[in-house]
Coordinates of C-alpha atoms and ligand atoms in Angstrom, one line a residue:
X1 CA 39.3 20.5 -11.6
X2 CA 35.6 19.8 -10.2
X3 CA 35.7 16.7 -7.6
X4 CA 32.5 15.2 -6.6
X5 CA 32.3 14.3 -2.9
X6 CA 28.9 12.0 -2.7
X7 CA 27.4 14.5 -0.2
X8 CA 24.3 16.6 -0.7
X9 CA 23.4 18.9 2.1
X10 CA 19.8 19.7 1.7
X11 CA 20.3 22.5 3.7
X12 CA 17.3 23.0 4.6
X13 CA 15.7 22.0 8.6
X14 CA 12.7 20.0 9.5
X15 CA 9.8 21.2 11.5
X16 CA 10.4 18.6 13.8
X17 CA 13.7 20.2 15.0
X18 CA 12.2 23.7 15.3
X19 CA 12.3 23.3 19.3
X20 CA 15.8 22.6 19.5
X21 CA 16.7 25.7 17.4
X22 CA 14.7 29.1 19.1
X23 CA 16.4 31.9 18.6
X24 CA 18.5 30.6 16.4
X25 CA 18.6 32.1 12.5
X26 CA 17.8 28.6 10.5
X27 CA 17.5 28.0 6.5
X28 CA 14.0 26.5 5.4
X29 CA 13.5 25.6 1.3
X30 CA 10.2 24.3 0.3
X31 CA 7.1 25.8 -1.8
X32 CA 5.4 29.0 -0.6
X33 CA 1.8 26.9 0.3
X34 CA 0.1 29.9 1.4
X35 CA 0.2 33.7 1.8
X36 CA -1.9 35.2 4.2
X37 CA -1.8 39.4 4.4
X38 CA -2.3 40.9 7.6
X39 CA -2.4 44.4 8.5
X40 CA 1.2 45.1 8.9
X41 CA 2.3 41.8 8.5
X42 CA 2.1 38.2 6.8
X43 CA 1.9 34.9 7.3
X44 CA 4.2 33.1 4.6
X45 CA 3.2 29.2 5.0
X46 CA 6.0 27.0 3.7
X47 CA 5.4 23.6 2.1
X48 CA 8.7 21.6 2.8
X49 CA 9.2 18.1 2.3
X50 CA 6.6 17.0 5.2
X51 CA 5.6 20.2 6.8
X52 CA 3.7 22.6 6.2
X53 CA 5.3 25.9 8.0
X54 CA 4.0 29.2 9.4
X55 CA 7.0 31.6 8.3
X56 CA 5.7 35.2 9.4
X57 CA 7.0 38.1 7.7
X58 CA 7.3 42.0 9.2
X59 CA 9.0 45.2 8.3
X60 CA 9.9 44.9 12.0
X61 CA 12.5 42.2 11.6
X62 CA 12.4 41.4 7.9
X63 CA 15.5 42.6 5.7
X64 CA 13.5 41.4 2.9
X65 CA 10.3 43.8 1.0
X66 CA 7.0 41.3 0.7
X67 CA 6.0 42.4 -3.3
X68 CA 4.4 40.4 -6.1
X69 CA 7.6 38.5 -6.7
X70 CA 6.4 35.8 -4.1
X71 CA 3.5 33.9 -5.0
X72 CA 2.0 30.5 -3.8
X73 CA 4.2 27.4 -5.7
X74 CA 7.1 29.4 -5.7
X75 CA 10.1 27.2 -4.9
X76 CA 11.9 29.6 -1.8
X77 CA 15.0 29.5 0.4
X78 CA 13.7 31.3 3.7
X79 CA 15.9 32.6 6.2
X80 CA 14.9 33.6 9.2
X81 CA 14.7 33.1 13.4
X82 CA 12.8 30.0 15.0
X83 CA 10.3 31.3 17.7
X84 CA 7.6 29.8 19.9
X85 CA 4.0 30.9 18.0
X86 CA 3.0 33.2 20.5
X87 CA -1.0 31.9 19.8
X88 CA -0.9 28.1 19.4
X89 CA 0.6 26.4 22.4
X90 CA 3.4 23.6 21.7
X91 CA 3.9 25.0 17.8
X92 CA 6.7 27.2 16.7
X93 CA 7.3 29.3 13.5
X94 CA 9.6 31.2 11.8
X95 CA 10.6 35.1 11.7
X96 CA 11.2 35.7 8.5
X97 CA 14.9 37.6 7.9
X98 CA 15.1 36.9 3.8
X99 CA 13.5 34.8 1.0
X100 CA 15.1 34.1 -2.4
X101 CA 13.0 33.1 -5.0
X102 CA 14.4 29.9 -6.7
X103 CA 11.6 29.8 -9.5
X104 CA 7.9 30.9 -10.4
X105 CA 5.3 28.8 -11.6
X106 CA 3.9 29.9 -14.8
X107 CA 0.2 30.0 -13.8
X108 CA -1.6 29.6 -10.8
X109 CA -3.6 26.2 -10.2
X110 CA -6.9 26.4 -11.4
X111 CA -7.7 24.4 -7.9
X112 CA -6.9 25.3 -4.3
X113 CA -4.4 23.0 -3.3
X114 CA -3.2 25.0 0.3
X115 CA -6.7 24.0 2.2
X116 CA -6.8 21.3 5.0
X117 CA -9.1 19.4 2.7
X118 CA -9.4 19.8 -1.2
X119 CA -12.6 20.9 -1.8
X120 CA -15.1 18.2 -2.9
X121 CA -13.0 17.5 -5.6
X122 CA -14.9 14.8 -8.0
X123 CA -12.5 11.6 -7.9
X124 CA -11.8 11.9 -12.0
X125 CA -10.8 15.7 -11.2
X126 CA -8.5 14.8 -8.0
X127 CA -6.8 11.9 -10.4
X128 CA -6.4 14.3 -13.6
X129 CA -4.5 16.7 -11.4
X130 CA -2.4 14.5 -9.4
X131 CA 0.9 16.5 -10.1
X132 CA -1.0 19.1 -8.1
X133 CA -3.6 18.0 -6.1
X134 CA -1.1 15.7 -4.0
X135 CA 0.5 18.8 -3.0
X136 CA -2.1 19.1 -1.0
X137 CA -0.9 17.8 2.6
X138 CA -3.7 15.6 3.4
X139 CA -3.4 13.6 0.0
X140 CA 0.3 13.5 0.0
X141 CA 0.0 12.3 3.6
X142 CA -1.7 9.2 1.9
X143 CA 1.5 8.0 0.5
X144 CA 3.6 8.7 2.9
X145 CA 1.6 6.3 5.1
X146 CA 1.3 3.8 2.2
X147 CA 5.8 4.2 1.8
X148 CA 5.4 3.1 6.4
X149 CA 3.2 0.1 5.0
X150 CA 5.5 -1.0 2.4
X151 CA 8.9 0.2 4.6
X152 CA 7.2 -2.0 7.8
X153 CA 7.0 -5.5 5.6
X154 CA 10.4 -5.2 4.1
X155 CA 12.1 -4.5 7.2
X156 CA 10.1 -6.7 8.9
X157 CA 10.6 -9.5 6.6
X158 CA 14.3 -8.4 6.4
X159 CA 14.7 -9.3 10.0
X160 CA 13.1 -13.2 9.5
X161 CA 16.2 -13.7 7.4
X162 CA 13.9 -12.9 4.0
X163 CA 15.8 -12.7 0.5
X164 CA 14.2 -9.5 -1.4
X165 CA 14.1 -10.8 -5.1
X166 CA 12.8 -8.8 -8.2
X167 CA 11.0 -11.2 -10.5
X168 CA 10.3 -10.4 -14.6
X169 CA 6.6 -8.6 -15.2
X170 CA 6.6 -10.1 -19.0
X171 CA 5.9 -13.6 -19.0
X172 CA 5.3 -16.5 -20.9
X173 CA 2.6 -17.7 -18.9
X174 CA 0.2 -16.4 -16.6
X175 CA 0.1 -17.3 -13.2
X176 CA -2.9 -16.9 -11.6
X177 CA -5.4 -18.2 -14.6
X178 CA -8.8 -16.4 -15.2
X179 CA -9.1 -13.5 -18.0
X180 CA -7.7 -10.9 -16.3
X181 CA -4.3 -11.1 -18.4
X182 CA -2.8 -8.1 -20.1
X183 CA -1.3 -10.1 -23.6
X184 CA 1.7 -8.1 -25.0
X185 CA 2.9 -8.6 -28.7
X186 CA 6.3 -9.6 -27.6
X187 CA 8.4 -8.8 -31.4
X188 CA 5.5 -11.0 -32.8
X189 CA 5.0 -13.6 -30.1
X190 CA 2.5 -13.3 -27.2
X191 CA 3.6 -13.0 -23.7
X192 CA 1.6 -11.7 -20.6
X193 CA 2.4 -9.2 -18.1
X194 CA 2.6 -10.6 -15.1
X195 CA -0.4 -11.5 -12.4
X196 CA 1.9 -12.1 -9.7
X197 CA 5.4 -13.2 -8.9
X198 CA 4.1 -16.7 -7.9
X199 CA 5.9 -18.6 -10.0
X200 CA 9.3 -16.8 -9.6
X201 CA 9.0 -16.7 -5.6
X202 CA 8.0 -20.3 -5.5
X203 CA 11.5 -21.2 -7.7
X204 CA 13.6 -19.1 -5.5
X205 CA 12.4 -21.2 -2.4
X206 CA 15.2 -23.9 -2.9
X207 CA 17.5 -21.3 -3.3
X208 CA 16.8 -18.4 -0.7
X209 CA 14.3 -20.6 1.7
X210 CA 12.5 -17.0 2.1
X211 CA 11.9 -14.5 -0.2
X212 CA 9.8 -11.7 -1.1
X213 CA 8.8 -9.2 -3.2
X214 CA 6.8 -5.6 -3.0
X215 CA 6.3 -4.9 -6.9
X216 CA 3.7 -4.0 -9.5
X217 CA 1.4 -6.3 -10.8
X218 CA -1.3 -6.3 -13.7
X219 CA -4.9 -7.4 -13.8
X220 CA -6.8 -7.0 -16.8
X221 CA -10.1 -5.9 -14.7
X222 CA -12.7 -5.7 -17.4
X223 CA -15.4 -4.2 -14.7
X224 CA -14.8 -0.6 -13.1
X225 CA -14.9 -1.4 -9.2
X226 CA -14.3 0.4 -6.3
X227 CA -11.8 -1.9 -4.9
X228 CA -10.0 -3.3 -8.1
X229 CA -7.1 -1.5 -10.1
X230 CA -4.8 -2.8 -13.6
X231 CA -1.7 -2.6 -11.9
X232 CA -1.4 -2.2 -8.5
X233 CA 1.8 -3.1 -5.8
X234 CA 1.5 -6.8 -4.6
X235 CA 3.6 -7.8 -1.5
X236 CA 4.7 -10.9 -1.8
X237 CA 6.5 -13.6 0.2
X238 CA 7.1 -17.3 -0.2
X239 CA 8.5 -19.3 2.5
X240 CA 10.1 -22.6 2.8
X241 CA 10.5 -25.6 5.8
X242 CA 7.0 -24.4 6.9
X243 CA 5.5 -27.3 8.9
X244 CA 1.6 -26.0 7.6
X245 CA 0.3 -23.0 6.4
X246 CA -0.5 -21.4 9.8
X247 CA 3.7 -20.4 9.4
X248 CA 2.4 -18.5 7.0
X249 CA -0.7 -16.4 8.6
X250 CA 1.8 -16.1 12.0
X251 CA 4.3 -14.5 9.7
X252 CA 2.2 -12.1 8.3
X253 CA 0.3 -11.1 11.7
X254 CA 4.0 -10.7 13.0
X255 CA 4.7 -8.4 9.7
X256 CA 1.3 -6.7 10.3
X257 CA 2.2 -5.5 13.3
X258 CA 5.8 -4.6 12.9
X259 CA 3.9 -2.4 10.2
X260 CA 1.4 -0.9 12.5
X261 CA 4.4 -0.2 15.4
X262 CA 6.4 1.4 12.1
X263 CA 2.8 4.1 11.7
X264 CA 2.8 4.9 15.2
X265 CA 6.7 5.1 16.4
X266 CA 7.6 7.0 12.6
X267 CA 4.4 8.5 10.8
X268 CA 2.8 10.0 13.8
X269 CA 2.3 13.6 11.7
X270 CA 0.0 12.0 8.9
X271 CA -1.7 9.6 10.9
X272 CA -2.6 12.2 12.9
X273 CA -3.6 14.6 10.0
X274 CA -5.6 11.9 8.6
X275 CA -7.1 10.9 11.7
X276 CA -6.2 7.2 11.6
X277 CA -7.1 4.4 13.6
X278 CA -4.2 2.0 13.6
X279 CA -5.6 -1.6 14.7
X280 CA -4.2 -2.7 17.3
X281 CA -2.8 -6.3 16.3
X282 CA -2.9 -9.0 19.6
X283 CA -4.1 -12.5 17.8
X284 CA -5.9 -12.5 14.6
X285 CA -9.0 -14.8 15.0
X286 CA -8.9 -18.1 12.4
X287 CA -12.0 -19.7 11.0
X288 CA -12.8 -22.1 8.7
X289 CA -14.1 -21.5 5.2
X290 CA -17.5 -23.8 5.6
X291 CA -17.8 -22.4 9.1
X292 CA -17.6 -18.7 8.0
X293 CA -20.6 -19.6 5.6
X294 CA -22.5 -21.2 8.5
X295 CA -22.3 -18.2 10.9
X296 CA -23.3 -15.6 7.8
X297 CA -26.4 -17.8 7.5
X298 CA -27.5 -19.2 11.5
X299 CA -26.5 -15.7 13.0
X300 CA -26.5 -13.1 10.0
X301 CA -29.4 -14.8 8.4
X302 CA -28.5 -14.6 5.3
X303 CA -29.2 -16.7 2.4
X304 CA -26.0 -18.5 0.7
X305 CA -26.0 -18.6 -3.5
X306 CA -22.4 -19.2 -3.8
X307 CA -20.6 -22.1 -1.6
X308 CA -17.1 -21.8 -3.2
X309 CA -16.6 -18.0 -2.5
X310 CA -17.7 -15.0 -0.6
X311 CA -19.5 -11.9 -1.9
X312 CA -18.4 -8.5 -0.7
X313 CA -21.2 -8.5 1.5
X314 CA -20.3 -11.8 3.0
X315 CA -16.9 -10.6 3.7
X316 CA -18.7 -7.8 5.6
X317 CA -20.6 -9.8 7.7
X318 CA -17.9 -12.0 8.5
X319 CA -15.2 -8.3 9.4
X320 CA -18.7 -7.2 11.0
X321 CA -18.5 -10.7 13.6
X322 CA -14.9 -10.3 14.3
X323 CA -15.0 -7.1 15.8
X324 CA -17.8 -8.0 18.2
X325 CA -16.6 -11.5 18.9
X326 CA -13.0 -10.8 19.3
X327 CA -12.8 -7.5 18.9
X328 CA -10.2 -8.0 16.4
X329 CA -9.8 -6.0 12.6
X330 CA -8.7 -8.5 11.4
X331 CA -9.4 -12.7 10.6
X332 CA -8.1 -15.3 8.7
X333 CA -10.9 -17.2 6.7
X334 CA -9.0 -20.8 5.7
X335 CA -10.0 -23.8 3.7
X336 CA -11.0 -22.4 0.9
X337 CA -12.8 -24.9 -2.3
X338 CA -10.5 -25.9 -4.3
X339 CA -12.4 -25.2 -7.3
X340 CA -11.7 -21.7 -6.6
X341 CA -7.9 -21.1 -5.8
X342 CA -5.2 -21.7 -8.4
X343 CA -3.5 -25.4 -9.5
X344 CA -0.9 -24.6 -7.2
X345 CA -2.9 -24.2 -4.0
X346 CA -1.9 -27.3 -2.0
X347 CA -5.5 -29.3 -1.2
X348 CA -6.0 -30.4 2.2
X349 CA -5.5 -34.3 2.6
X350 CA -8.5 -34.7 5.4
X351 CA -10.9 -33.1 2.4
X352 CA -9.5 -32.8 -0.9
X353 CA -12.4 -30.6 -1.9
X354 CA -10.6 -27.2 0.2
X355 CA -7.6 -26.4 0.3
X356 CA -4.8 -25.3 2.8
X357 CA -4.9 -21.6 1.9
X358 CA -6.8 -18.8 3.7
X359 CA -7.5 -15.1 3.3
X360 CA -6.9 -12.0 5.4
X361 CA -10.0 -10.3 5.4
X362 CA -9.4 -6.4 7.2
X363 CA -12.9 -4.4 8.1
X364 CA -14.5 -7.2 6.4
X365 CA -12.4 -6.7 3.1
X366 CA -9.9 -9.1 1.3
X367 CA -6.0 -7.6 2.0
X368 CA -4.4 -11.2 1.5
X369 CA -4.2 -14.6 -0.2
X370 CA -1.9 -17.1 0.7
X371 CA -1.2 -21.1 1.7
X372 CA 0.4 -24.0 1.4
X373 CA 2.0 -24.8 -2.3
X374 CA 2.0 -28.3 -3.9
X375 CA 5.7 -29.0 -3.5
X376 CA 5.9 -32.9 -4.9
X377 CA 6.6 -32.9 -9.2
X378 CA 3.6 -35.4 -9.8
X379 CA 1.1 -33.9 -7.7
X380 CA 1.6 -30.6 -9.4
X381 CA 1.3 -32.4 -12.7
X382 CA -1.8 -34.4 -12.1
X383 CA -3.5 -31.3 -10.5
X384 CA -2.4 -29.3 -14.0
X385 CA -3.7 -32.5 -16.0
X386 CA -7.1 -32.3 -13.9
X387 CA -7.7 -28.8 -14.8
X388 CA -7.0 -29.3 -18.6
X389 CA -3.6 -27.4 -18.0
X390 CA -0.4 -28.8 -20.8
X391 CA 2.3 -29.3 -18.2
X392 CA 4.7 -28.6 -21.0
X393 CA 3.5 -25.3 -21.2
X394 CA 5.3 -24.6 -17.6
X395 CA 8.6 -26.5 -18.2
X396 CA 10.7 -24.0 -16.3
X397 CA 8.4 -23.3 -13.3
X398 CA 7.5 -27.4 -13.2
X399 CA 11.9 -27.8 -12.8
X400 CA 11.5 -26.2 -9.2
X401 CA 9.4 -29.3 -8.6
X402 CA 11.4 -31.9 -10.6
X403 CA 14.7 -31.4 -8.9
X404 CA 13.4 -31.1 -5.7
X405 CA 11.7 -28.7 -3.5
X406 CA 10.9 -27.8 0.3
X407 CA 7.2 -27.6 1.9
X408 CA 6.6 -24.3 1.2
X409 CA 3.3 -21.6 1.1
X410 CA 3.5 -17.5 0.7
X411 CA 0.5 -14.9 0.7
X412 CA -0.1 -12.0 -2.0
X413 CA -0.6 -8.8 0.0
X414 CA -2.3 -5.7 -2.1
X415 CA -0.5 -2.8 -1.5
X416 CA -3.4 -0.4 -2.2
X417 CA -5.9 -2.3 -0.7
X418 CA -4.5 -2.4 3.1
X419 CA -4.2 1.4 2.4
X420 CA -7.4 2.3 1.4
X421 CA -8.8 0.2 4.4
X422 CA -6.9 1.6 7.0
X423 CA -7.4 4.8 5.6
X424 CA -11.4 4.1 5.3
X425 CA -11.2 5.4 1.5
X426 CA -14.5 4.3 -0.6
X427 CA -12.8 3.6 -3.6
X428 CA -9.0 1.9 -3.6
X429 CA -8.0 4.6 -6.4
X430 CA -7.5 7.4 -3.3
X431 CA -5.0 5.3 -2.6
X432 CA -3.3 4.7 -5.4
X433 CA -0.7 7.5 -6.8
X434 CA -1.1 7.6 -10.4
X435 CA -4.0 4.4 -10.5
X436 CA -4.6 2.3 -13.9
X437 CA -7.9 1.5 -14.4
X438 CA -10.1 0.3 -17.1
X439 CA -10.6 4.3 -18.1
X440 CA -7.4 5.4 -17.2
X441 CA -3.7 5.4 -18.1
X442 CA -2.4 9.2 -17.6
X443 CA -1.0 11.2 -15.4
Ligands
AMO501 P1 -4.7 -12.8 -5.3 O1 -5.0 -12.8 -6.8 O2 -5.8 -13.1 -4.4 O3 -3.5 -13.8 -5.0 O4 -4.1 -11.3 -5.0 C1 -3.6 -11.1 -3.7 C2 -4.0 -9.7 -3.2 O5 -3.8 -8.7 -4.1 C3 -4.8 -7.7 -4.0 N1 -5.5 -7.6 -5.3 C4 -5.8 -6.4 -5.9 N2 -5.6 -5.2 -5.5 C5 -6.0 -4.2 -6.4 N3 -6.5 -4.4 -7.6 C6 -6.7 -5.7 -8.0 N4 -7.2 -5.9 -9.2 C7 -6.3 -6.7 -7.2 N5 -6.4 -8.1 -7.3 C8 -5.8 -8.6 -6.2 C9 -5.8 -8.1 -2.9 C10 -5.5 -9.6 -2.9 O6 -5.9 -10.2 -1.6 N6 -0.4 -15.4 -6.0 C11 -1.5 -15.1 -5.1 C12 -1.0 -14.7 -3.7 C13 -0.4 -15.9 -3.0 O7 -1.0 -16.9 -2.8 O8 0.8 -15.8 -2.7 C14 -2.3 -13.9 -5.6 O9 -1.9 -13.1 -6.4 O10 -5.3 -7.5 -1.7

């Protein structure tokens, strides 16, 4: 009788041991990336999990016969001796004993993958060809970076004493108001997919005290922009017993450098094939909503049309002035109007007009919203009432507030956007996987 243990052997070594294993005969399995055919001999790249390897092959020391069976996307188990690369200082490579074919591909891909960089690939091409095109290393490396980012504010948050939740994505109402909401026929009702776990996070906060959430949301972006996707992965957290917002903005500089420590210490390969910067994260410099507008016009000089948001160029300015002033990536823009944030944003009792909630802008770009919540049951009603809002259409979110609830804020944290930043991508769909936008839903 077949027993199952619960232990898969991959069987197969990393690059990163290769130093601790010369002259040793070691088992690689991966994709054959490359084939290079010298006179006399070959170089076989490997494509393994996160490596790319230089195998070499040689009638000198291989048992195995190069022929046409091995082609580039093969799936291969090599065999062979670890050696130092006689030409590149510091790198080592394989001598290769045997290869076993595991399985052909059917065709060869109509792009070249097995290049540093793909080859001025237009974006629509690069995204119709994902299945392939992130086998290249430099746009896989992309997502590995983005899994650090995502790895660095659970664990982070993890070690706060955070509760990780996982909150329903179809909803009876939408969160976040505005017309960006997908409706769903729902077996003949209408429901919404949601905006954002806000409601959800904000319910738990009596129950956890700190929870968040890394999850997809959906935005019904009717305009094709460089910086907005349909779905895309918000990071979420809500936190209770705050004593003001600035808990909030101190928790996430904490998180955003736990995640930048996380790069360095654990994704040093891809950061260094993509030639990152990682900011170095000291204290993020805070200012005030109306005094952000006043700089762009006294030092910037430029004229203000909007006074209850920022335009993109604004925002640029303002990542622009950080950098020389403090030197800093990053700042925290607070007091926003309250016209413009949701009916939950708490409003700031010294000017009722802004509210206690800020954003993160990084390299003059919008990462983060967060602040203070409205915690007391009739302020949240009257603010609903004000804004023409039924209350009774949010009986279960409003019973967090009825039966009692802590001072609490959170933040909203895209996913894609912090990656694309960091990154210095143009357009946020480089770093997205598989994006959504208004044009797209496949691969
Ligand atoms: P907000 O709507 O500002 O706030 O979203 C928070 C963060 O999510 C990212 N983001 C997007 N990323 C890609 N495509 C989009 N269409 C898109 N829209 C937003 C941005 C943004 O800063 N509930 C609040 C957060 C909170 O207060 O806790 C919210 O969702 O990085």
């Amino acid at each position: 009788m077949d027993k199952i243990s619960g232990a898969v052997e991959n069987g197969s070594i990393e690059y990163k041991d290769f130093p601790a294993h010369v002259d040793e005969v070691v088992c690689l399995k991966g994709m054959v990336h490359r084939i290079r055919e010298m006179t006399g001999f070959a170089f076989i790249i490997i494509r393994t999990a996160r490596d790319v390897v230089q195998c070499v092959y040689s009638p000198d020391f291989s048992d195995y016969r190069l022929d046409d069976s091995v082609a580039e996307e093969c799936a291969v188990k090599v065999t062979g001796k670890v050696v130092k690369d006689a030409t590149r200082e510091g790198r080592y490579e394989m001598q290769i004993h045997n290869i076993e074919v595991l399985s052909h591909p059917a065709e060869l891909s109509p792009i070249v993958i097995n290049k540093k960089q793909l080859d001025n690939i237009p974006l629509d091409l690069d995204l119709n060809m994902r299945p392939v095109t992130l086998r290249n290393p430099k746009e896989r490396a992309v997502f590995k970076i983005q899994e650090g980012i995502a790895r660095g504010f659970r664990d982070f948050l993890l070690s706060q004493s955070f509760t990780e939740i996982r909150t329903p994505k179809i909803n009876a109402q939408g969160a976040e108001g505005g017309a960006n909401i997908f409706k769903l026929d729902y077996f003949g009702k209408q429901v919404f997919l949601a905006q954002s776990p806000q409601f959800y996070k904000q319910m738990l906060v009596p129950i956890y005290g700190r929870v968040f959430e890394v999850g997809p949301v959906f935005r019904a972006e009717h305009h094709d922009t460089s910086r907005h996707l349909n779905e895309y992965v918000s990071m979420d957290f809500e936190m209770g017993f705050i004593d003001s917002f600035y808990d909030i903005m101190n928790m996430e500089t904490g998180a955003l450098r736990y995640i930048m420590e996380l790069l360095q210490r654990e994704y040093a390969p891809e950061i260094a094939l993509l030639n990152v910067q990682l900011p170095v994260i000291e204290n993020i410099p805070v200012v005030k909503f109306m005094d952000a507008k006043e700089i762009i016009t006294k030092k910037y000089k430029k004229k203000i049309t909007d006074y209850r948001d920022f335009e993109p160029e604004e925002e640029q300015i303002l990542g622009k002035w950080a950098k020389q002033e403090f030197g800093s990536d990053f700042l925290f823009v607070t007091h926003y109007p309250s016209e413009k944030r949701p009916f939950y944003a708490m409003d700031d009792p010294a000017d009722p007009a802004y509210t206690l909630s800020f954003d993160l802008l990084f390299r003059g770009i919008e990462i983060t919203t967060g602040g203070q919540r409205i915690h007391d049951y009739n302020e949240q009603v009257a603010k609903m009432r004000a804004r023409g809002m039924d209350p009774a259409d949010f009986e279960s979110y409003l019973m967090a507030h009825k039966y009692g609830m802590p001072p609490h804020g959170g933040l909203g944290l895209g996913l894609e956007r912090i990656t694309m930043h960091l990154l210095g991508f143009k357009n946020v769909r480089y770093a997205s996987m598989f994006p959504r936008d208004i044009n797209r839903v496949t691969p």
